[in-house]
mmCIF file of C-alpha atoms in Angstrom:
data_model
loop_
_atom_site.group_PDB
_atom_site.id
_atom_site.type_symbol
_atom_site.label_atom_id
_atom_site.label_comp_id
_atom_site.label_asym_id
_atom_site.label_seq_id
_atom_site.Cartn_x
_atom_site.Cartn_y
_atom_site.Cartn_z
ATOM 1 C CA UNK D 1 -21.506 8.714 -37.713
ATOM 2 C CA UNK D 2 -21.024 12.636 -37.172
ATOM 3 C CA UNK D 3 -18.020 13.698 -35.155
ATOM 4 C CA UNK D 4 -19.723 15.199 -31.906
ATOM 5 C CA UNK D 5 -22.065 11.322 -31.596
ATOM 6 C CA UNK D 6 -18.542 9.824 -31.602
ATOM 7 C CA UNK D 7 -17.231 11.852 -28.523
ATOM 8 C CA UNK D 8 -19.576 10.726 -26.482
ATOM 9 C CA UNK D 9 -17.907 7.468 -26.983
ATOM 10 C CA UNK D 10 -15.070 5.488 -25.361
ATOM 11 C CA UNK D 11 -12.846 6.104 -28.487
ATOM 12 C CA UNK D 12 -10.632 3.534 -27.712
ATOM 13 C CA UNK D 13 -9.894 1.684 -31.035
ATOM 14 C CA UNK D 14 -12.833 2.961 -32.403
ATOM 15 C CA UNK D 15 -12.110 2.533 -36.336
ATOM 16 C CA UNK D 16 -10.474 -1.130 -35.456
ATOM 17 C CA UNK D 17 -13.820 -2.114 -33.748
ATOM 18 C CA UNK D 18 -15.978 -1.116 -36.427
ATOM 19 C CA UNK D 19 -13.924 -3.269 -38.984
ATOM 20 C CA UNK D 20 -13.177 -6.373 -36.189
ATOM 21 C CA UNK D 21 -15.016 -9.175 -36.998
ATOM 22 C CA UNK D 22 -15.205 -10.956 -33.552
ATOM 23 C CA UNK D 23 -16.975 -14.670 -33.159
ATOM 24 C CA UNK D 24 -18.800 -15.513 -29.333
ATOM 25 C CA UNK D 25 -19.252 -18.684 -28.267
ATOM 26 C CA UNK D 26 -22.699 -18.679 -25.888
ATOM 27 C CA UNK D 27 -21.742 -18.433 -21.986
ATOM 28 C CA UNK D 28 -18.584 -17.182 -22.792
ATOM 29 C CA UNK D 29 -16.702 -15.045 -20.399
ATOM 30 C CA UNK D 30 -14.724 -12.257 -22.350
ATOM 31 C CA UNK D 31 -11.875 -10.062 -20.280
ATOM 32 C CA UNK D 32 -11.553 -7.013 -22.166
ATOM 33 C CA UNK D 33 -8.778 -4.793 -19.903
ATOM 34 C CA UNK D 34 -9.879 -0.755 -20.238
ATOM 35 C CA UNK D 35 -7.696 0.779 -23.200
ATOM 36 C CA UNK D 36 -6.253 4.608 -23.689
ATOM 37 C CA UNK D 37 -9.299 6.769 -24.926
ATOM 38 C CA UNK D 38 -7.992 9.567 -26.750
ATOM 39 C CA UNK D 39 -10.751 11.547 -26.684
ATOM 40 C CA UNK D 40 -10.297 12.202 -22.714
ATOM 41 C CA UNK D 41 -6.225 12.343 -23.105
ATOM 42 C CA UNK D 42 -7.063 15.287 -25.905
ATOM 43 C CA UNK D 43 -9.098 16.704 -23.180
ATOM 44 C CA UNK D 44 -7.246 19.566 -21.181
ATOM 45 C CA UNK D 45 -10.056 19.325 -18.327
ATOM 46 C CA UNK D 46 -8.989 15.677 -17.553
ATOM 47 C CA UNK D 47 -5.484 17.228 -17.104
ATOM 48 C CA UNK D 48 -6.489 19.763 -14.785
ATOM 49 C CA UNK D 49 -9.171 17.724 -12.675
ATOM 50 C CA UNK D 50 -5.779 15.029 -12.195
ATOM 51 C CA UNK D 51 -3.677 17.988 -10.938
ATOM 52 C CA UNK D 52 -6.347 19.049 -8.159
ATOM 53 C CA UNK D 53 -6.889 15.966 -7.253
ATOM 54 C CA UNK D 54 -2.954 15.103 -7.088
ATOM 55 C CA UNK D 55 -3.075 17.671 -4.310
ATOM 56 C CA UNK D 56 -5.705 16.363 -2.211
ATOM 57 C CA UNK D 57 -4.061 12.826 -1.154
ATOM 58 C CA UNK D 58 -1.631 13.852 1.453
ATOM 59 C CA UNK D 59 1.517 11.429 1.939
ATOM 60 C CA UNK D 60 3.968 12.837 5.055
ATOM 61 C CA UNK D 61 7.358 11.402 5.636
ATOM 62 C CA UNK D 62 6.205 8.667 8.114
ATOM 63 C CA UNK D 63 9.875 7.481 8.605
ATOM 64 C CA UNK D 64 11.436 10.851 9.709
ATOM 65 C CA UNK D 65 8.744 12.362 11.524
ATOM 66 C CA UNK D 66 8.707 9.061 14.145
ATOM 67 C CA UNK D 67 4.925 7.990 12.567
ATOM 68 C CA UNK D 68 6.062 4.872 12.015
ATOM 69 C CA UNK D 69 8.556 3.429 14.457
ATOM 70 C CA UNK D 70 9.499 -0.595 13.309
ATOM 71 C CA UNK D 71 9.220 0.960 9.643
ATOM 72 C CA UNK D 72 12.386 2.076 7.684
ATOM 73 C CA UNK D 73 12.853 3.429 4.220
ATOM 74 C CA UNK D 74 15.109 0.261 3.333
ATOM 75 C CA UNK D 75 12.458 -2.065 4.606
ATOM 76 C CA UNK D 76 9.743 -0.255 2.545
ATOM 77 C CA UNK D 77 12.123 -0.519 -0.601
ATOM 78 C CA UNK D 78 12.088 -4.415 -0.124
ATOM 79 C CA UNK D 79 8.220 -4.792 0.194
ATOM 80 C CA UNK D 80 7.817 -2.636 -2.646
ATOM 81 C CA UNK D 81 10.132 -4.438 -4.891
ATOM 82 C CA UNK D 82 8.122 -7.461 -3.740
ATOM 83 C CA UNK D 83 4.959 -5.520 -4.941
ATOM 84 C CA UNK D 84 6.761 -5.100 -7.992
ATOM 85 C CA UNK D 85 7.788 -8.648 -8.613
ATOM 86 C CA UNK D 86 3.793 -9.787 -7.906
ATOM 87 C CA UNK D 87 2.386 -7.095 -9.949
ATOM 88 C CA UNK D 88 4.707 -8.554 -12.979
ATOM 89 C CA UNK D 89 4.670 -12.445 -12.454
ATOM 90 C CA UNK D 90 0.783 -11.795 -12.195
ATOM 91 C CA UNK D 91 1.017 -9.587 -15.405
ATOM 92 C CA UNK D 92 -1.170 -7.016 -13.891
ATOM 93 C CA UNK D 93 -1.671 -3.893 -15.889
ATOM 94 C CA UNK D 94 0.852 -1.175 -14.953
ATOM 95 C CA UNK D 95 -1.938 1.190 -12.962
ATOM 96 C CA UNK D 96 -2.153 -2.240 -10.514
ATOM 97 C CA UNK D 97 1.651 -1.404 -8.750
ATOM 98 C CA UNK D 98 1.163 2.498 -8.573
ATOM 99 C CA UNK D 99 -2.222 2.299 -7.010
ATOM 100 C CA UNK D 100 -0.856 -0.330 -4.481
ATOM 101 C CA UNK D 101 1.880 1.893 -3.401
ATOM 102 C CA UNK D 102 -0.313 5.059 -3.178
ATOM 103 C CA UNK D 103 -2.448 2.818 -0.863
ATOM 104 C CA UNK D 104 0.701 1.601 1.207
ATOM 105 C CA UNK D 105 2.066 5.322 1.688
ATOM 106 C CA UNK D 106 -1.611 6.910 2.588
ATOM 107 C CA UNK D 107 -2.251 4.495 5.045
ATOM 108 C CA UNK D 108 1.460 4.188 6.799
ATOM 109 C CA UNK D 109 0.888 8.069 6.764
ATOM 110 C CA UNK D 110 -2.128 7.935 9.051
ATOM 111 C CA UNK D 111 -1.370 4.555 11.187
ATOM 112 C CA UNK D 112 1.066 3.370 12.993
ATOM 113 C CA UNK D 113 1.748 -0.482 12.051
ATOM 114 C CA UNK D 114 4.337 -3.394 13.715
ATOM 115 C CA UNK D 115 7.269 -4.590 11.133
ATOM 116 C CA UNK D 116 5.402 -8.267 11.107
ATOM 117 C CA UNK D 117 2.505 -6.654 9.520
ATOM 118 C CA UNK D 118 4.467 -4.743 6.941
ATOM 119 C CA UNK D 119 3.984 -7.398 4.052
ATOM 120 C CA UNK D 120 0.582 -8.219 5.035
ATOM 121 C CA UNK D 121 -0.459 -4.642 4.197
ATOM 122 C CA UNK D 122 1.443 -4.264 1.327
ATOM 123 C CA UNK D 123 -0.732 -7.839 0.225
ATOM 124 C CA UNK D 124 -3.973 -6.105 1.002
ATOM 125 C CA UNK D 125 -2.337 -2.957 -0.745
ATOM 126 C CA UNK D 126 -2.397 -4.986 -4.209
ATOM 127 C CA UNK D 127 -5.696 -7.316 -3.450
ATOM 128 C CA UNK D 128 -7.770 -3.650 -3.607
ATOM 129 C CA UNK D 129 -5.556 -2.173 -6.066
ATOM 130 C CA UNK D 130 -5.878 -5.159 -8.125
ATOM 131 C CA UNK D 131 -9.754 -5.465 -7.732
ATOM 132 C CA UNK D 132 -9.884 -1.717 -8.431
ATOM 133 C CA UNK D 133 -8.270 -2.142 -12.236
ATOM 134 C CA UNK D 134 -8.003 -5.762 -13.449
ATOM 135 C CA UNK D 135 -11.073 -7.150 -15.325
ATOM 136 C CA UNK D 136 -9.705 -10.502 -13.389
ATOM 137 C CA UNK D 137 -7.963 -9.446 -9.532
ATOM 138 C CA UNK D 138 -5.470 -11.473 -8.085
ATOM 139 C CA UNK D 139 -6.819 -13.792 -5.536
ATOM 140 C CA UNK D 140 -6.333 -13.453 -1.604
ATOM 141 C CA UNK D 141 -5.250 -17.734 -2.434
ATOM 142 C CA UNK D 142 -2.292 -16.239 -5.129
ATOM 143 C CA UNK D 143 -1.404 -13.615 -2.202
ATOM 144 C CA UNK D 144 -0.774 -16.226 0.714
ATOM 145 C CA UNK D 145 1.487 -18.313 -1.417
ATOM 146 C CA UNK D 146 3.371 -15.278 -2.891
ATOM 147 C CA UNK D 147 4.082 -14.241 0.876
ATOM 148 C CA UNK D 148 5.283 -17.729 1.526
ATOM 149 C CA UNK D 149 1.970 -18.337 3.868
ATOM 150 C CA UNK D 150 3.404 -15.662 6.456
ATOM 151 C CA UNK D 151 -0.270 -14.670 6.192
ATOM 152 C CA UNK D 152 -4.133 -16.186 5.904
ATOM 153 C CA UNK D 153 -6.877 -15.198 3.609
ATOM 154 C CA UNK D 154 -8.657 -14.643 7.238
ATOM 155 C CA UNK D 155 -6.218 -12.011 7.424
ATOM 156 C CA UNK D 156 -6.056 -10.223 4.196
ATOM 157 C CA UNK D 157 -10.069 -10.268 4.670
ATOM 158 C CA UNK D 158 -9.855 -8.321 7.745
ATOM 159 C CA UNK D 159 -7.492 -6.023 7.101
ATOM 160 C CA UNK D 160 -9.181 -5.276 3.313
ATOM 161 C CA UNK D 161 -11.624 -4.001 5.042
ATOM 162 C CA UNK D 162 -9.559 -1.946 7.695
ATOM 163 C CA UNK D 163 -7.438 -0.416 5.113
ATOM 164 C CA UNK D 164 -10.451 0.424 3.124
ATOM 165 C CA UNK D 165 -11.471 2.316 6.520
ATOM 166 C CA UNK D 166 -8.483 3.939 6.843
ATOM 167 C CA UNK D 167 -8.416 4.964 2.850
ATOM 168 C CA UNK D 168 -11.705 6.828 3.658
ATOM 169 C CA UNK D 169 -13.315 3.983 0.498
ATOM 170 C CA UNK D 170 -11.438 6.569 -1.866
ATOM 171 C CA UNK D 171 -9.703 4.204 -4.194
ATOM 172 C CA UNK D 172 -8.776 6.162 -6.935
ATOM 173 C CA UNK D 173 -5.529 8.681 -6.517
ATOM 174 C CA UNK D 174 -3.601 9.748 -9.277
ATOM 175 C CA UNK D 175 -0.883 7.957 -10.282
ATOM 176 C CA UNK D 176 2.289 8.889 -12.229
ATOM 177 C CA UNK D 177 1.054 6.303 -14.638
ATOM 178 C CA UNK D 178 -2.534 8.838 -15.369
ATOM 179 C CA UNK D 179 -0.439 11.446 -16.321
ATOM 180 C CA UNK D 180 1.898 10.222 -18.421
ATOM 181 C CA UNK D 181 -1.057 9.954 -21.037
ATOM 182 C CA UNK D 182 -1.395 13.678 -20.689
ATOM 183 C CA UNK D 183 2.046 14.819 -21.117
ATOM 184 C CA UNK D 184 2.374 14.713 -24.848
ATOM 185 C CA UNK D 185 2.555 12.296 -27.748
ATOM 186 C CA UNK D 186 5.398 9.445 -27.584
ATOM 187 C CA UNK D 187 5.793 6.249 -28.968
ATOM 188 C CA UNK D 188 4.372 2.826 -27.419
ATOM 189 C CA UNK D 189 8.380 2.079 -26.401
ATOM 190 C CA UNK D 190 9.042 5.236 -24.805
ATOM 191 C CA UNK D 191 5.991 5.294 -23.014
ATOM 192 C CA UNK D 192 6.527 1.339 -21.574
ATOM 193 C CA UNK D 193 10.411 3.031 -20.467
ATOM 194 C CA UNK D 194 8.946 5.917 -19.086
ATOM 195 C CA UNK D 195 6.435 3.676 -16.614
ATOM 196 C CA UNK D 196 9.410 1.496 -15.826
ATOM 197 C CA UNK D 197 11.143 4.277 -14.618
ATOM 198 C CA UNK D 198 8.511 5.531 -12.875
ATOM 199 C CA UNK D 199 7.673 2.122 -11.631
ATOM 200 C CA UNK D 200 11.483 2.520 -9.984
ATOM 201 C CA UNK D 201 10.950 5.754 -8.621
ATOM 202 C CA UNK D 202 7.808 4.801 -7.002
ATOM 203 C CA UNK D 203 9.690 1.883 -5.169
ATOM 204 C CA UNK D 204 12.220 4.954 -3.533
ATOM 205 C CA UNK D 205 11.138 6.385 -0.416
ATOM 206 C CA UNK D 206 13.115 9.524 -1.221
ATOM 207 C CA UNK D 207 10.118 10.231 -3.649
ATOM 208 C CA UNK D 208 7.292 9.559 -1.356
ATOM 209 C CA UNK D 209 6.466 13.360 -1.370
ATOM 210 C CA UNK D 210 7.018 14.041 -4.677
ATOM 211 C CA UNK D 211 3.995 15.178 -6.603
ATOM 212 C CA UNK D 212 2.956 12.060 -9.486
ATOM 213 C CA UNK D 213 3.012 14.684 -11.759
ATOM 214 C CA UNK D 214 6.451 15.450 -11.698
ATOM 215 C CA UNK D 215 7.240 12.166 -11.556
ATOM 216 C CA UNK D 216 5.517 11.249 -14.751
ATOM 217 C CA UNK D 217 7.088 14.083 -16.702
ATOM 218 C CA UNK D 218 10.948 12.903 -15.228
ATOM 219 C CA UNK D 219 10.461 9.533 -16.157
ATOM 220 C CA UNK D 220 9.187 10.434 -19.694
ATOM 221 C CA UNK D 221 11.971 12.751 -20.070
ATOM 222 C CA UNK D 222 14.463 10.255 -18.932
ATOM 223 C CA UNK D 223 13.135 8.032 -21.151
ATOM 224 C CA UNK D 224 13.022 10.679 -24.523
ATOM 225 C CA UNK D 225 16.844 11.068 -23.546
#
């Protein structure tokens, strides 16, 4: 097949699929997660599209500035470790956790919430985020029992919809996890540390402001060193 009919393909394992024998059973439900295409990662216009749109999701300091007044910094550390421990005993993919806390910190930015309804955003947080990039989302049932059935699927239902409100429907942000895919070639164990240490940073409320960018190229430069 010439080179330019390729392109206009998802290139993801594209040799390995041609030689992959694969064997369907009729009815069968197949969950194929979305893999790295390198023809968009070689593609300097992907790059530049995620840096203008990095800019355009606003996060404010909603802990300082009196925004939120029953939410501090340590209690948003604890709910997003807890996002953090669902996201990996669910073995979501690694885009699941950032998009959930992007959610969390553009919605505390514009609302004002009580500290009992702290986890049962951060829930909803991961429900969309999880619908949004798993081939199979985690179920409002999974999310009541992980918050120890401090909240109903009646809930999480209503408030899905009032975060998605609030969210303006615009459920894809950049994430330090898009660029690091765009920073350079590394090696599949350097790239897992460098999303683990992103992962961290995103869990830090000193960072809330910090551009994803930046983030991405710390954390993959921590994790060269």
């Amino acid at each position: 097949m010439p080179t330019h009919v390729r392109d206009l393909f998802s290139s993801d394992n594209f040799e390995e699929r041609r030689s992959r024998r694969v064997s369907y059973k009729r009815h069968q439900r197949l969950f194929v997660p979305a893999h790295r295409d390198r023809v968009l990662v070689r593609d300097h216009r992907v790059r530049e599209n995620l840096l203008v749109a990095e800019s355009s999701k606003k996060v404010v300091d909603y802990c300082s500035t009196g925004l939120q007044r029953e939410v501090a910094p340590h209690m948003r550390k604890i709910v997003t470790d807890w996002m953090m421990e669902v996201c990996e005993d669910q073995q979501c993919q690694p885009q699941v956790f950032f998009l959930a806390v992007s959610y969390l910190d553009r919605v505390l930015s514009s609302l004002n919430i009580k500290k009992n309804q702290f986890q049962l955003l951060a829930a909803v947080c991961i429900l969309l985020a999880s619908k949004f990039s798993q081939v199979v989302p985690i179920t409002t049932e999974q999310l009541v029992i992980y918050t120890d059935n401090s909240v109903t699927v009646e809930e999480l239902k209503s408030w899905e919809l009032f975060v998605l409100e609030i969210l303006g429907w615009e459920l894809y942000t950049p994430t330090a996890h898009d660029f690091l895919d765009h920073l350079g070639k590394c090696d599949v164990d350097t790239k897992r540390q460098a999303e683990t240490i992103a992962a961290m940073a995103a869990t830090e409320y000193k960072f809330i402001a910090a551009k994803q960018s930046v983030i991405a190229a710390a954390s993959l430069a921590a994790a060269v060193q």
